[in-house]
Short mmCIF file of C-alpha atoms in Angstrom, two decimals:
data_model
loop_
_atom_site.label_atom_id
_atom_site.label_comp_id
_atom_site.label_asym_id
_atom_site.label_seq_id
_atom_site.Cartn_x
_atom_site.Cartn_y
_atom_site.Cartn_z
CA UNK A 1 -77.89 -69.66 -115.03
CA UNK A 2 -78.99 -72.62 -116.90
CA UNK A 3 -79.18 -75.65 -115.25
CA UNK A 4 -77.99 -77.72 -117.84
CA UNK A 5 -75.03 -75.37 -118.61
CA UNK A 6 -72.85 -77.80 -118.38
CA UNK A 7 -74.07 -79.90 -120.26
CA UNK A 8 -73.54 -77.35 -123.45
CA UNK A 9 -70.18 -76.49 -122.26
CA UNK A 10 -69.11 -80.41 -122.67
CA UNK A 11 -71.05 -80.38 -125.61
CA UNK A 12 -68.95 -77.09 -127.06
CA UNK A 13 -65.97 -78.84 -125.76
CA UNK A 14 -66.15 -81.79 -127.32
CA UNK A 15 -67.39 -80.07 -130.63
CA UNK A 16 -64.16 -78.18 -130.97
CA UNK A 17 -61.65 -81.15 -129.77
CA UNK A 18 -63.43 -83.08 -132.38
CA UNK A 19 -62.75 -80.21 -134.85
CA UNK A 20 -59.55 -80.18 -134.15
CA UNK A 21 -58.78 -83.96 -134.12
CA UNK A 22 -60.09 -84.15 -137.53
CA UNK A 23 -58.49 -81.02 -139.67
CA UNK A 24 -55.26 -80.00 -137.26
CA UNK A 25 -51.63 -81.16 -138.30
CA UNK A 26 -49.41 -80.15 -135.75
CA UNK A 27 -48.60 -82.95 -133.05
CA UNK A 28 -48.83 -80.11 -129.70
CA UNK A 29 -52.73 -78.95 -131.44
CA UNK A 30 -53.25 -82.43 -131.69
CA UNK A 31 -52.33 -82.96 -127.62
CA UNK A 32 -54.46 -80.30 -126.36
CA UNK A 33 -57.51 -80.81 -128.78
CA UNK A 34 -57.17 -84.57 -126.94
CA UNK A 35 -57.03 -82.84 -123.58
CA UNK A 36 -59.92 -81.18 -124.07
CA UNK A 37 -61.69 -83.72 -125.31
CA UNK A 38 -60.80 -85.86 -121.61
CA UNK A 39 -61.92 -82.61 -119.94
CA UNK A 40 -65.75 -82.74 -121.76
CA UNK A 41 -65.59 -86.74 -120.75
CA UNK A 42 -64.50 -85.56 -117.39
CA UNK A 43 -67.84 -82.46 -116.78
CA UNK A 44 -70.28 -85.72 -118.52
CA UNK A 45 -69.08 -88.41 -116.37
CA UNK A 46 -69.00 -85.65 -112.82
CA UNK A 47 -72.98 -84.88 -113.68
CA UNK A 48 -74.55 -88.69 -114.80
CA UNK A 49 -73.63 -92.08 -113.36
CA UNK A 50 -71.25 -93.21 -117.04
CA UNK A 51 -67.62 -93.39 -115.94
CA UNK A 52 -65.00 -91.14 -117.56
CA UNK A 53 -63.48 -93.94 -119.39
CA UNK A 54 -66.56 -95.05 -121.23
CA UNK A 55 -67.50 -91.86 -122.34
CA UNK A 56 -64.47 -91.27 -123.69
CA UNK A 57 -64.25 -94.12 -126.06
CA UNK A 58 -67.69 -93.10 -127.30
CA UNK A 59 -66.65 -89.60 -127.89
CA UNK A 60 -63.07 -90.57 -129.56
CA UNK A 61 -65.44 -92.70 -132.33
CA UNK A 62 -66.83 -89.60 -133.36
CA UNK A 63 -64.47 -88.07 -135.97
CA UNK A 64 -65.00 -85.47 -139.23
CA UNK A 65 -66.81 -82.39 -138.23
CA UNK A 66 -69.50 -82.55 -135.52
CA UNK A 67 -72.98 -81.91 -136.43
CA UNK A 68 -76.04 -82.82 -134.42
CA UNK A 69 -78.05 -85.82 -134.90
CA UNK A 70 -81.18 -86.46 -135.92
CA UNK A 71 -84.09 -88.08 -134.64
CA UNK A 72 -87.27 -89.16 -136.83
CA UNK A 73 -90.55 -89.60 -135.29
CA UNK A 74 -93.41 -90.63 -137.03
CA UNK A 75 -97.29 -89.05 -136.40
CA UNK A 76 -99.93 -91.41 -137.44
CA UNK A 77 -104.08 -90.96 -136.41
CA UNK A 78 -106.49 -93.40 -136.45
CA UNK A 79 -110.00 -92.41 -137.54
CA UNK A 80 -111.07 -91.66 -134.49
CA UNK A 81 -108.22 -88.95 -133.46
CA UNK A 82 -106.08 -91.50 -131.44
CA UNK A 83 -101.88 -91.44 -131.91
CA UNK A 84 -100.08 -94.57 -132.83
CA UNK A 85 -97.96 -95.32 -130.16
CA UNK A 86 -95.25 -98.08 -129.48
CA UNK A 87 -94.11 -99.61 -126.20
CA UNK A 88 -90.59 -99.86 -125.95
CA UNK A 89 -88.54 -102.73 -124.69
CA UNK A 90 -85.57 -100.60 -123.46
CA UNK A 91 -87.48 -98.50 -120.69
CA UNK A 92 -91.25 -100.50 -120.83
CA UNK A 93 -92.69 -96.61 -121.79
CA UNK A 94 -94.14 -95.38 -125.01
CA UNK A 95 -93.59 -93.49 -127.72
CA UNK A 96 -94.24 -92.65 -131.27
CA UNK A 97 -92.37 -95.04 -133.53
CA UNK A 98 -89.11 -93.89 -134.74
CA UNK A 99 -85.38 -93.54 -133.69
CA UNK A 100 -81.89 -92.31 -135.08
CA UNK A 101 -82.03 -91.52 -138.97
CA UNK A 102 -79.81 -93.65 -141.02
CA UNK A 103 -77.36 -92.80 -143.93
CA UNK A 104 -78.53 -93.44 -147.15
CA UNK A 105 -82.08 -92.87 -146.04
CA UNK A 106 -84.41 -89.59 -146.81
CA UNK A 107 -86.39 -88.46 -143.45
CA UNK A 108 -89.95 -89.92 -145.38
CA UNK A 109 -88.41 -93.43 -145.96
CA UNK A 110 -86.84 -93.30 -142.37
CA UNK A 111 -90.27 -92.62 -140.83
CA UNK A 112 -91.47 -95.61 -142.92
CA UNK A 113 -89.09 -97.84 -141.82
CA UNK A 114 -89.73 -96.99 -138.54
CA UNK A 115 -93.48 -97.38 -138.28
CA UNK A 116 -93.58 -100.60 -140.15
CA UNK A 117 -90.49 -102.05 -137.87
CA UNK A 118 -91.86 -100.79 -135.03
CA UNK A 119 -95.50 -101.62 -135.26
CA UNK A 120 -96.38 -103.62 -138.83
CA UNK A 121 -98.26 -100.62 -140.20
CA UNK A 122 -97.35 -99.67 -143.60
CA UNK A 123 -97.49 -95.62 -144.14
CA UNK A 124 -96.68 -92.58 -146.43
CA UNK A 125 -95.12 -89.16 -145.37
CA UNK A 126 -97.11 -86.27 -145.82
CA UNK A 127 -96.11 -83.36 -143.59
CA UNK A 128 -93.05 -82.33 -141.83
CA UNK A 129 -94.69 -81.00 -138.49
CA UNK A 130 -91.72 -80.06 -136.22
CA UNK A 131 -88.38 -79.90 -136.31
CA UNK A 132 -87.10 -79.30 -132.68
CA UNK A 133 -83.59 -79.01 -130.87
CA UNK A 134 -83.78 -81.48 -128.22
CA UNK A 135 -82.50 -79.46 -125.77
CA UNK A 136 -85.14 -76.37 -125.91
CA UNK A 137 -87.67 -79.42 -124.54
CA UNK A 138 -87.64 -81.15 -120.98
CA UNK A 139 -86.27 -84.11 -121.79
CA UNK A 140 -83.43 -85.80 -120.27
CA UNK A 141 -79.98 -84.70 -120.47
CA UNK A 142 -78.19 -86.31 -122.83
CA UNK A 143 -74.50 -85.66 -124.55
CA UNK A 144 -75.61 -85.23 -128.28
CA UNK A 145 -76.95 -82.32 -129.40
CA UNK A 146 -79.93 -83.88 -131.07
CA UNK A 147 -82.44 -82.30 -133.51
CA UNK A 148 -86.04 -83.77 -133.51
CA UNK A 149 -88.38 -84.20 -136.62
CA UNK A 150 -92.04 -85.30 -136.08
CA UNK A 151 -93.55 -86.71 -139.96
CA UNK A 152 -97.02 -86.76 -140.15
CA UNK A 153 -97.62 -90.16 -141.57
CA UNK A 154 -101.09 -91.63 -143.11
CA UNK A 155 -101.53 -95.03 -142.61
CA UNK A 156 -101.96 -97.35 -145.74
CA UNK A 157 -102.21 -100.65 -144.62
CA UNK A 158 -100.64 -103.26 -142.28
CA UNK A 159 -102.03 -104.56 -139.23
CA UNK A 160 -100.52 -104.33 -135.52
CA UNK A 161 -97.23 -106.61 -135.00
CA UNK A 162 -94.37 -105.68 -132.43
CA UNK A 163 -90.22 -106.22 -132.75
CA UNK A 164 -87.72 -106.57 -130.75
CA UNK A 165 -87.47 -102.68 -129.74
CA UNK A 166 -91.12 -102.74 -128.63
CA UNK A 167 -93.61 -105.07 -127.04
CA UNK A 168 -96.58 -103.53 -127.25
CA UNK A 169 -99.01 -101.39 -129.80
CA UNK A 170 -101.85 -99.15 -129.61
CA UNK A 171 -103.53 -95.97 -130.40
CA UNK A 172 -104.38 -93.69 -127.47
CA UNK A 173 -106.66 -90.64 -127.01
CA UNK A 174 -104.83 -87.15 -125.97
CA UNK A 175 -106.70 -87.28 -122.47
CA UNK A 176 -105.55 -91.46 -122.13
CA UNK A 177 -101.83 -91.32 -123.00
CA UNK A 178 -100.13 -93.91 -121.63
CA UNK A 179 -96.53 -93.68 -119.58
CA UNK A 180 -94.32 -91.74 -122.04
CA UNK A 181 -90.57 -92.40 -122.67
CA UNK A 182 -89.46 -88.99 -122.21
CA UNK A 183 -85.99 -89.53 -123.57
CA UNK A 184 -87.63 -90.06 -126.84
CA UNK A 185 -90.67 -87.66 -126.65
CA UNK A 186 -92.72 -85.50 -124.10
CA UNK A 187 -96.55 -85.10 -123.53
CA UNK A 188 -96.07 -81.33 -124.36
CA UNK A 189 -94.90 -82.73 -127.60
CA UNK A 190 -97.74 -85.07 -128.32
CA UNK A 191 -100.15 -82.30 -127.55
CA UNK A 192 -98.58 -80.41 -129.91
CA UNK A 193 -99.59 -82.98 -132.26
CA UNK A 194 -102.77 -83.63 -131.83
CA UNK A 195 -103.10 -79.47 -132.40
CA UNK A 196 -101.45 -80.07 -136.08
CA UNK A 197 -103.97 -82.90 -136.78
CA UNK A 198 -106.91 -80.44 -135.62
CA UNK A 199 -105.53 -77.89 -137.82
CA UNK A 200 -103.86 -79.18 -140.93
CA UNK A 201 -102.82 -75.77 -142.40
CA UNK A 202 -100.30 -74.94 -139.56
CA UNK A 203 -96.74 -74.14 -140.00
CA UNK A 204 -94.33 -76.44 -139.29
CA UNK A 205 -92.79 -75.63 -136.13
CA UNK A 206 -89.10 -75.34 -135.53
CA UNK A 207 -86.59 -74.37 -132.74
#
């Protein structure tokens, strides 16, 4: 079996007491959908160190029907086939620039945000390289089922200048990366990367 199992059991769990919360009408549907959604705080908080309690207020914010989120990374190369990467202040690893996408936002304009936040360079979109499920990748667990999109980016102008989610800038070579934040992205997937900038007429990849 799956190790992580569990983890999409809570996740399907939580998914349909959501459901349920939001579109059911009858007060005894609306008791158990609430019971079940205790029971998917209850597997979360019995496999990581986050108590029942707080879990379940974050889940019990969540309301309409649940879809996964979305995280935006953004690919930029140097001249001299080396990834822009950002240091960040929550875990003092790196990663490419990006983070949660926004409402109101397209994916280009959040990966522009993003890279000029994150770092002070000013890019455009070009390609949509991957689109991922976070959970077919080795990262760590987390409760959201999260879909990943890596943007190829081309850099424009700007110059190097860090924020108060990172401390640190740079672009590294694929044999030099520095320690990776592998909540936010893997070496697997950075090698991946450097294999779309090598070969510009490959497919995006997906799943």
């Amino acid at each position: 079996m799956d190790e992580l199992q569990w983890l999409k059991w809570a996740q399907q769990i939580q998914s349909i007491a959501q459901s349920g919360l939001t579109y059911g009408k009858d007060v005894f549907d609306l008791e158990r959908y609430t019971h079940l959604q205790t029971l998917a705080a209850e597997m979360l908080a019995a496999h990581t160190e986050m108590q029942k309690e707080d879990i379940q207020a974050i889940l019990s914010l969540e309301s309409g029907y649940p879809t996964p989120k979305t995280d935006i990374r953004a690919v930029v190369f140097d001249d001299d086939r080396r990834i822009l990467m950002a240091r960040e202040t929550s875990d003092g690893r790196w990663s490419l620039p990006g983070g949660w996408a926004d409402i109101g936002e397209s994916v280009g304009e959040i990966a522009v945000r993003e890279v000029e936040e994150e770092t002070g360079y000013k890019v455009k979109p070009v390609k949509m390289l991957a689109v991922w499920d976070r959970q077919k990748h080795p990262h760590p667990p987390m409760f959201w089922h999260v879909y990943k999109l890596f943007i190829r980016c081309e850099r424009i102008g700007g110059s190097p200048k860090t924020s108060i989610e990172t401390d640190a800038i740079g672009f590294y070579a694929e044999d030099g990366l520095p320690p990776l934040s592998v909540d936010r992205v893997t070496k697997a997937q950075i090698h991946r990367m450097f294999q779309h900038h090598d070969a510009p007429h490959l497919a995006t990849d997906f799943d």
